[in-house]
Structure formats: structure tokens, C-alpha cells
Coordinates of C-alpha atoms and ligand atoms in Angstrom, one line a residue:
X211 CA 13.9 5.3 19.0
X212 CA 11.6 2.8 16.7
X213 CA 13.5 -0.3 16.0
X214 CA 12.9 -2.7 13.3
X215 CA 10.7 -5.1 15.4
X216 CA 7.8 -2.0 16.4
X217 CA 5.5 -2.6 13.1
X218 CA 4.0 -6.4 12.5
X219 CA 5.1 -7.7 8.8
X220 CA 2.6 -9.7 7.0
X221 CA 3.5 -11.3 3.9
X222 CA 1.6 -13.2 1.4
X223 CA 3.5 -15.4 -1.0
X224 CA 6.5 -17.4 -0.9
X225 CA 7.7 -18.2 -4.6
X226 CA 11.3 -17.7 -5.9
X227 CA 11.5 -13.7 -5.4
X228 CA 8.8 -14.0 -2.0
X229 CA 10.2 -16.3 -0.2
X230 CA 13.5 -15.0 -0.5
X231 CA 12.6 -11.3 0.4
X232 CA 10.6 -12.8 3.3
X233 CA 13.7 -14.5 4.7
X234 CA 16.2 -11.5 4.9
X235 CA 13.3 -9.8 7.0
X236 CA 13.2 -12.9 9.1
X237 CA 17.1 -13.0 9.4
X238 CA 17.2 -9.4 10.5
X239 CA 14.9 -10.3 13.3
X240 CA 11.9 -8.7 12.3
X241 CA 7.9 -9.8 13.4
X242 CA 6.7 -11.2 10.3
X243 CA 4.0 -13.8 9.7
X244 CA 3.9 -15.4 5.9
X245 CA 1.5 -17.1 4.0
X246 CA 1.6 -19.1 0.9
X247 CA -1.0 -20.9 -1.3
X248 CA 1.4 -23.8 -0.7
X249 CA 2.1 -23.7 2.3
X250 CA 5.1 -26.5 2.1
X251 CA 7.3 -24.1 0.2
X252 CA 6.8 -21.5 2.9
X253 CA 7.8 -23.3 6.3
X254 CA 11.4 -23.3 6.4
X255 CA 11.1 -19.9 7.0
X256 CA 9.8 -21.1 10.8
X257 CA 13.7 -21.7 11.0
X258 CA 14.9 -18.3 10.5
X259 CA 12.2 -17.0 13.2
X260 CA 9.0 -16.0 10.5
X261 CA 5.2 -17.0 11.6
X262 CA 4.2 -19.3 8.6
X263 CA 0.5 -19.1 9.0
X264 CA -2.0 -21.7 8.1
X265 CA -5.0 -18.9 6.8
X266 CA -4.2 -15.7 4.5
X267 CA -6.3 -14.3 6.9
X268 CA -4.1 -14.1 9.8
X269 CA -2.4 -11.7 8.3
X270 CA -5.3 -9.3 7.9
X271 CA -4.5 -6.9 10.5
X272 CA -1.0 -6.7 10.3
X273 CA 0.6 -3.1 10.0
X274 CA 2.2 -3.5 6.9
X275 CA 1.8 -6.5 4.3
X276 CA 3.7 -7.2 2.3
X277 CA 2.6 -9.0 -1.4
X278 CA 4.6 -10.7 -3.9
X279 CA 2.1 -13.1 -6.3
X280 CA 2.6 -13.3 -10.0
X281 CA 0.1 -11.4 -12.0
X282 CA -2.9 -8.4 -11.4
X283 CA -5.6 -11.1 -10.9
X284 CA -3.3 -12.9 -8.6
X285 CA -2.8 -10.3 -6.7
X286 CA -6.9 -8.9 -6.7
X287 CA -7.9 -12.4 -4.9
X288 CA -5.2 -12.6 -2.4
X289 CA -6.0 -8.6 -1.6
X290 CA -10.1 -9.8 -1.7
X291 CA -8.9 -12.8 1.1
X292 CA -7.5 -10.0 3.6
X293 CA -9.8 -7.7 3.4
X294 CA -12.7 -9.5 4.1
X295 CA -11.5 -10.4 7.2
X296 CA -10.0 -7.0 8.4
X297 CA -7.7 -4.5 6.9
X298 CA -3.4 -3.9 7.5
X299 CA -2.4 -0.6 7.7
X300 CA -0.4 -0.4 5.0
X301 CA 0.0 -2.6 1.8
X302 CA 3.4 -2.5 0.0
X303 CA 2.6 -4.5 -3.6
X304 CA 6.0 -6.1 -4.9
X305 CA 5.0 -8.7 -7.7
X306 CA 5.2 -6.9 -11.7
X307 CA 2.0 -5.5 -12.3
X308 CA 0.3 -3.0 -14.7
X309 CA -0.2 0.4 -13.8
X310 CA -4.5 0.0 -14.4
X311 CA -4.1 -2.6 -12.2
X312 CA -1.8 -1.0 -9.6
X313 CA -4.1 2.0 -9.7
X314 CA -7.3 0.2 -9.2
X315 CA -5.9 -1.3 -5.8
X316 CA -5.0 2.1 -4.8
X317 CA -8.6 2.9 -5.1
X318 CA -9.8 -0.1 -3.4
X319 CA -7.6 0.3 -0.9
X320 CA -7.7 4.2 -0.2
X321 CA -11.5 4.1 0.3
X322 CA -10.6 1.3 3.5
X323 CA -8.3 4.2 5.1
X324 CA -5.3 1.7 3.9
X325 CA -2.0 3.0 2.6
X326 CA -0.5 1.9 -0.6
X327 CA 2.9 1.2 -2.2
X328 CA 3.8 0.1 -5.0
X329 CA 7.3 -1.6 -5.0
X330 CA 8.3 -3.8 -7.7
X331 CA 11.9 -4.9 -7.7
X332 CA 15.0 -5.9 -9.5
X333 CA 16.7 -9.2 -9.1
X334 CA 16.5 -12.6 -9.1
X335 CA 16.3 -15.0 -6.1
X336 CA 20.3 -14.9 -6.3
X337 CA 20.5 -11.5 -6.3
X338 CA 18.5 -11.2 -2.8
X339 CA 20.6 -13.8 -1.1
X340 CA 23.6 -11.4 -2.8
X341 CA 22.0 -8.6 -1.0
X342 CA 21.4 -6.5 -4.2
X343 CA 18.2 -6.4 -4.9
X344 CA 16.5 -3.5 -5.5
X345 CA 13.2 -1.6 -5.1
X346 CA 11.4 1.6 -7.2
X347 CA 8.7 2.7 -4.9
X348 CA 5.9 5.1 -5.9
X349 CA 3.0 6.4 -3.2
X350 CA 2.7 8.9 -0.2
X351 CA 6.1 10.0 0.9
X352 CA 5.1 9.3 4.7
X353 CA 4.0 6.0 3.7
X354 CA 7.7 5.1 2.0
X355 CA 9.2 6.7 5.1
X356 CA 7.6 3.8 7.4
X357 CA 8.1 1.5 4.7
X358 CA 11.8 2.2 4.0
X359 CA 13.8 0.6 6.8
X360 CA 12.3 -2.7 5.6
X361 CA 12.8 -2.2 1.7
X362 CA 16.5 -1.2 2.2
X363 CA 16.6 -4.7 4.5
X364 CA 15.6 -6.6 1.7
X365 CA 18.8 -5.3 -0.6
X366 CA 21.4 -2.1 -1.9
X367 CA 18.3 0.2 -1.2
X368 CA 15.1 1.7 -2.9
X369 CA 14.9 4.8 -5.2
X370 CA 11.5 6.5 -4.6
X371 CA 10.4 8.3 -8.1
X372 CA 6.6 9.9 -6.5
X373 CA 3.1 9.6 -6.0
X374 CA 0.7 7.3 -7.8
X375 CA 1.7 4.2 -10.2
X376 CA 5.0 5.9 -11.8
X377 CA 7.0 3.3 -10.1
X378 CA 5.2 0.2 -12.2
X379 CA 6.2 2.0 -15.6
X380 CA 9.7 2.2 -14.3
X381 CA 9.1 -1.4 -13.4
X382 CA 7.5 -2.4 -17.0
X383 CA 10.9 -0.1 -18.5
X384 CA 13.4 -1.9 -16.7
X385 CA 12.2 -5.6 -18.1
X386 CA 11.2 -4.4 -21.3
X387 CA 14.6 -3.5 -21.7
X388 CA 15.7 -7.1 -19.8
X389 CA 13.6 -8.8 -22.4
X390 CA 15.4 -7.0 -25.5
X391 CA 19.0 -7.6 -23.6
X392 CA 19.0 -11.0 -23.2
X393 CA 17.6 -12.0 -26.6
X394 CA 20.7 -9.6 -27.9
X395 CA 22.7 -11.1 -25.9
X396 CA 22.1 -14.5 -27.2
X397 CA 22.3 -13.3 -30.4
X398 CA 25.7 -12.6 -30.5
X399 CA 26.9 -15.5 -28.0
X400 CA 25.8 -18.0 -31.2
X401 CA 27.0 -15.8 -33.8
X402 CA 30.4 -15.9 -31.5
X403 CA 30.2 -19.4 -31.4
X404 CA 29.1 -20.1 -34.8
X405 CA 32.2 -18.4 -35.8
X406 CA 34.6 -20.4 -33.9
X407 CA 34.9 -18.9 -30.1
X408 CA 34.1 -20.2 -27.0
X409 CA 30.8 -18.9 -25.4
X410 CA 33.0 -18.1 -22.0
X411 CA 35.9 -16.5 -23.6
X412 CA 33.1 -14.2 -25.6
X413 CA 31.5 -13.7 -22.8
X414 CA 34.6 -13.2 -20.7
X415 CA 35.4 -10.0 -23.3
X416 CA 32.2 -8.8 -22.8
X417 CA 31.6 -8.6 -19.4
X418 CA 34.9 -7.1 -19.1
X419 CA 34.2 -4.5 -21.2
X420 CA 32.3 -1.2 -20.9
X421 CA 28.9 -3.3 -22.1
X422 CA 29.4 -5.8 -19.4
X423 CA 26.9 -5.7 -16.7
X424 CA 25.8 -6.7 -13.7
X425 CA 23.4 -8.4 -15.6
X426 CA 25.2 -9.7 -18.5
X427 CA 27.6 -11.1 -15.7
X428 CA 25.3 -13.3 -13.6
X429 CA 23.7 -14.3 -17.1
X430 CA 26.9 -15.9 -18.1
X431 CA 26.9 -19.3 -15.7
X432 CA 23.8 -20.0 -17.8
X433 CA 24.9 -19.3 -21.0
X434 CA 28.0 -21.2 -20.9
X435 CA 27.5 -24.2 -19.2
X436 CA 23.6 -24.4 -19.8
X437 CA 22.0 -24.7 -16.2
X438 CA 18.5 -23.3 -16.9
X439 CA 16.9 -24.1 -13.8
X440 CA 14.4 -21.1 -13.4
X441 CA 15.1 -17.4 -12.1
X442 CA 12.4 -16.2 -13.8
X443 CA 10.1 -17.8 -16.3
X444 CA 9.7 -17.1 -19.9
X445 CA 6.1 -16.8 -19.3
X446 CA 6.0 -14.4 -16.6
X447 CA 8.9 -12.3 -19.0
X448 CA 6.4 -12.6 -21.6
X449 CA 3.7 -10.9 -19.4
X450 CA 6.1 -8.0 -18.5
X451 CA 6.6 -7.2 -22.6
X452 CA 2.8 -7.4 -22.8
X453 CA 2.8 -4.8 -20.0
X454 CA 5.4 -2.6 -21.9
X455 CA 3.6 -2.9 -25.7
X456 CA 0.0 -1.9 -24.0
X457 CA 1.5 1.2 -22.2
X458 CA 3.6 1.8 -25.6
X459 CA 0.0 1.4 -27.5
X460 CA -1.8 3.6 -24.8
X461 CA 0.8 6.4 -24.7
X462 CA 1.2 6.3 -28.0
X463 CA 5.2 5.4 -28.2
X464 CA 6.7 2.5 -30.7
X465 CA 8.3 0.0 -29.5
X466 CA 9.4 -2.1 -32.2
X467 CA 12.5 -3.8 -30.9
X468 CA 9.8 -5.0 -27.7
X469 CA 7.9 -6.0 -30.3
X470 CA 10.1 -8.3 -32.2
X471 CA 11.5 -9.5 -28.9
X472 CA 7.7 -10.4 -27.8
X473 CA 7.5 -12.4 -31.0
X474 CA 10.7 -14.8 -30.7
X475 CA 10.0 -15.1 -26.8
X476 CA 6.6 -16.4 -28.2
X477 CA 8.3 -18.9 -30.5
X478 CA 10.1 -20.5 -28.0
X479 CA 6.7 -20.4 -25.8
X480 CA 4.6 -21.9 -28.8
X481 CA 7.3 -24.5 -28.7
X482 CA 6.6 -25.5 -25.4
X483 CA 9.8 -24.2 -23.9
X484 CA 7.7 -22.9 -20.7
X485 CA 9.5 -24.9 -17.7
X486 CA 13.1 -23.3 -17.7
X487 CA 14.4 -20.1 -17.6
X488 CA 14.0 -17.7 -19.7
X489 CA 17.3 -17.4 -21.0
X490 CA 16.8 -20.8 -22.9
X491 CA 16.1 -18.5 -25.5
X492 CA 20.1 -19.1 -26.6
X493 CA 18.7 -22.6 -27.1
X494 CA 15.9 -21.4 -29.7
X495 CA 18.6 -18.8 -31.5
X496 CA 21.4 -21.9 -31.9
X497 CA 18.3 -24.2 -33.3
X498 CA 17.4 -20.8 -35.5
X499 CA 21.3 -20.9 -36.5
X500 CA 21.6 -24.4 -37.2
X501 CA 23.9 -25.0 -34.4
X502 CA 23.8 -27.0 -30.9
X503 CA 25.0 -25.8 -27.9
X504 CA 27.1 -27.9 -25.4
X505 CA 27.5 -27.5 -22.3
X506 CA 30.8 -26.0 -21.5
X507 CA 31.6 -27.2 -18.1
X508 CA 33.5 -24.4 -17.4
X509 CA 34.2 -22.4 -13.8
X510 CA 32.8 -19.2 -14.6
X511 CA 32.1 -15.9 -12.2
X512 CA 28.4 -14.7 -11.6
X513 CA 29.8 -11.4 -11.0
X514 CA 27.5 -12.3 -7.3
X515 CA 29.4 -13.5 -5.2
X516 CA 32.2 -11.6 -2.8
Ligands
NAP1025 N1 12.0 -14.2 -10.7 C1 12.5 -13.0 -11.0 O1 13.7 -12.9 -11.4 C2 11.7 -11.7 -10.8 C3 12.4 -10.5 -10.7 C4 11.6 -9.3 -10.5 C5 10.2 -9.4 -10.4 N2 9.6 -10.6 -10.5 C6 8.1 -10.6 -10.4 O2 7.8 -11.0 -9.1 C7 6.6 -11.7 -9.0 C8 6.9 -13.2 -8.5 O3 7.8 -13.8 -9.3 P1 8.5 -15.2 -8.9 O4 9.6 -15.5 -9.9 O5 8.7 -15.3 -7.4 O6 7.2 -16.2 -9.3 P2 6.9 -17.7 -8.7 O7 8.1 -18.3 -8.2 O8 6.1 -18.3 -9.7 O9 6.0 -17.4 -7.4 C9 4.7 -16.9 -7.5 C10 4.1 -16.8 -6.1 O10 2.8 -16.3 -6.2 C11 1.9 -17.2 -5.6 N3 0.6 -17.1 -6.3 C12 0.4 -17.0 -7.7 N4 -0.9 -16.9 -7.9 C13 -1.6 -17.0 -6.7 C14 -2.9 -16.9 -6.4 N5 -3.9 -16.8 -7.3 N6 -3.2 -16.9 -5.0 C15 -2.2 -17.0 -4.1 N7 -0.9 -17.1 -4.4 C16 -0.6 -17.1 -5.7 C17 2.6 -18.5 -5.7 O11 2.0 -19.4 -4.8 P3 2.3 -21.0 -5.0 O12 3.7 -21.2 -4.4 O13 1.2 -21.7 -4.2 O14 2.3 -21.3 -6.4 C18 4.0 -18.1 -5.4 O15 4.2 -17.9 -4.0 C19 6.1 -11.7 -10.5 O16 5.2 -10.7 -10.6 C20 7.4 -11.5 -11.3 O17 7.1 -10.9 -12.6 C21 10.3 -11.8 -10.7

């Protein structure tokens, strides 16, 4: 019977989403050596029993590595570092990435005999320690089947949807239609406000009610007592609606509400707006509403926690 320890785990990079996926693997006892660019962010995982390795390298021969960088380019030099020194097995590819990009790693990888996946995921670091992250997998079937005991470690599970790059274009769907959510959902917070309501007694309503999410729930901390420390950047979200107009442009769908949403992400951008999260956009609609938000202070659910 194959237990969880039999393949070795690489896994190159430790941001927000990394170094949390990295840990539940190292908490479940798993063999898995990490690497990060900085390498200061990565070494408390030494606690929970992970490798953290000193060269990308190391990690060249593992059986299945793991990668979760920020963008294409990121991911082509980091790929470039391990196989010049040796090639993993298999390479499951986590971070949000085009599907040109996706595919042109498949080819460099298939012609070194190395199998691909491509498993972007959904959830914030929060969400991982909440154990709900998920995974939409696209590649060989047989390669997923090795792959899945870990992927379903890491969170509620993994839907696989078939061969090739389909699963980045269900990737690129999913925060297109984050993107368009949030800036709605701001929206209507300051035009709840504006009007004379609490944002957490709106917000209450609304996540109690059949447009209430899982989303819209652990959005609402942020939105009513304004702690924007980052989940996710508005850069990198900006990047993800860039991926969704070019594959609307290239399959020839509009997209006009990703378009629009592009644009006022953008403004806040242009603004310099960069370092928090991304839902600072409620700060750029009150400022667009001539009003200014105040922190709340009030005890409000996630929706996360048990
Ligand atoms: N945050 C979210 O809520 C979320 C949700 C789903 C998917 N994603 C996607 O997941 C990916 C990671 O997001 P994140 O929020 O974890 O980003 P992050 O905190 O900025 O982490 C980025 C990671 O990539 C590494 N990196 C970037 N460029 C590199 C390079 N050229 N060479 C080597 N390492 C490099 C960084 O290393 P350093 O530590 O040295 O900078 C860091 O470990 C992105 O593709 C993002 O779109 C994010």
C-alpha cells in the first residue's frame, strides 16, 4: 500500500499562497524539500518537518515539484534553474498563468520525458490554513492520479476537467469573475453606506442571503473594519483580467463588464494603491462617491472559521 511519504516533494516558492500550501504537506508528514528566492520567508517551515534548501537545484530530481511563483516569466526561469541541473518526474504548476504559457511548458517539458500538471487554485492564504482551498487540474489522467493524494492534502479537494491547458481558462474564469464580484460588491457597500446603513449590517443581509458567499463572507472583515493587509495584490488581480480580456480577444467572446472592471482596478493602480489588498478598491469607489470610510471596529464572522 503507497503511503503519503513514497514520492519526494519538491517545491519552489514560498509566498503568501506557497508557503502555505507547502506547510499542510509538511504537517501531514510528507518528504518535501522547499526553495524560495528568499530564503528567510521559507525556513519556518524547518519546524513543521520540510527540507528548506539553500539551491533551486536541489530540488531538481525530486519526483514531483511542485511550483507556485507569480507570473509566466516567473515561472520559465525557475523551470530553466531545475532543469539544467536534472529533471523531477513530474511538475505540478500552481501559480495563475496563461494558457500559451502553460502550453509552452508542456512542450518543454514533454520532450525531457517529464509529466505535466497544471493546477491553479482557489483561495487565499486563510483559506488554506481553513482547509478549503481548492485545485482545477488539467493533464494526463495517470499523472493526476499520483498527483491527487497531495492536492486533496492541500484543501476540500481537486476537480479534474481533462487533458491539456483547460484547467488555466477555468483558472482565468474563476478570477475574472472575482475581479468583477468584488468591485460590485463594493459598489453597493458605499451606495449602502452613502445612504445611511452600516457597512456590517449591509453586509450582514447579504451574506445571509441567497447572494451571500463563501466569498462575499470572508471579504466582509475587510470591508467593515478596513484591515487591508494583502491576500492578494491588486497587481497580480490585474494580471489575471489581462489573462481573461486576451483569451476573450483570441476566442473571440466580449467581455465588457472585465473590461470596465480592468479599467477602475487600473485607476486605483495609476494611483499608486499597489501595496494592500486588492479590495482597497471600496476605498477608490467611497473617494469616487465623495464619501470616507471609517473603520468600523466591529466583531464580524469570516464565514472561515469553525
Ligand atoms: N493570493 C491569492 O489569494 C491567490 C489565490 C489564487 C492564486 N494566486 C496565484 O498564486 C500565485 C502566487 O500568489 P501569491 O499571492 O502567493 O504571491 P506572492 O506572495 O507575491 O508570492 C510570489 C512567490 O513567487 C516567488 N517569485 C516571484 N518571482 C520569482 C522569480 N522570478 N524567481 C523565483 N521566485 C519568484 C516569490 O519569491 P520571493 O519570496 O523571493 O519574492 C514568492 O515566493 C500567483 O500566480 C497568483 O496569481 C494567488
Amino acid at each position: 500500500m503507497p503511503t503519503l511519504t513514497d514520492q519526494k516533494l519538491g517545491w519552489i516558492g514560498a509566498g503568501r499562497m506557497g508557503y502555505a500550501m507547502a506547510e499542510r504537506l509538511a504537517k501531514n508528514g510528507c518528504d518535501i524539500a522547499v526553495w524560495n528566492r528568499t530564503k528567510a520567508k521559507a525556513d519556518p517551515l524547518a519546524k513543521h518537518g520540510a527540507k528548506v534548501v539553500n539551491q533551486l537545484e536541489e530540488l531538481s530530481t525530486k519526483d514531483i515539484l511542485f511550483v507556485m511563483v507569480s507570473t509566466y516569466d516567473d515561472v520559465k526561469e525557475v523551470i530553466g534553474k531545475a532543469l539544467a541541473k536534472g529533471k523531477p518526474k513530474m511538475v505540478v504548476e500552481c501559480s495563475s498563468i496563461s494558457l500559451e504559457g502553460s502550453a509552452e511548458l508542456r512542450k518543454t517539458l514533454s520532450s525531457q520525458g517529464v509529466e505535466y500538471l497544471a493546477a491553479p487554485v482557489s483561495g487565499n492564504a486563510k483559506v488554506i490554513k481553513a482547509g478549503k482551498l481548492t485545485f482545477v487540474v488539467s493533464g494526463p489522467k495517470a499523472a493526476y492520479d499520483k498527483a491527487r493524494p497531495y492536492l486533496d492534502m492541500m484543501g476540500t479537494g481537486s476537480s479534474y476537467v481533462g487533458e491539456g491547458e483547460l484547467s488555466r481558462i477555468a483558472k482565468i474564469c474563476h478570477n475574472v469573475h472575482l475581479g468583477v464580484v468584488i468591485q460590485s460588491l463594493c459598489e453597493i457597500t458605499v451606495l449602502a453606506e452613502k445612504v445611511g446603513m452600516p457597512r456590517h449590517a449591509f453586509l450582514d443581509f447579504l451574506n445571509k442571503s441567497v447572494m451571500g458567499s463563501m466569498f462575499t463572507r470572508y471579504k466582509t472583515p475587510a470591508l467593515v473594519n478596513l484591515d487591508f493587509h494583502v491576500t492578494f495584490t491588486p497587481k497580480l488581480l490585474r494580471k489575471d483580467l489581462d489573462l481573461g480580456l486576451d483569451a476573450g480577444r483570441e476566442f473571440e467572446v466580449p467581455m465588457p463588464l472585465t473590461s470596465l472592471t480592468r479599467d477602475l482596478l487600473q485607476q486605483m493602480i495609476g494611483q499608486g494603491m499597489t501595496e494592500q489588498d486588492f479590495s482597497t478598491l471600496i476605498l477608490a469607489q467611497a473617494k469616487a462617491s465623495g464619501i470616507e470610510l471609517k473603520p468600523e471596529n466591529k466583531e464580524v464572522g469570516d464565514g472561515l472559521s469553525a
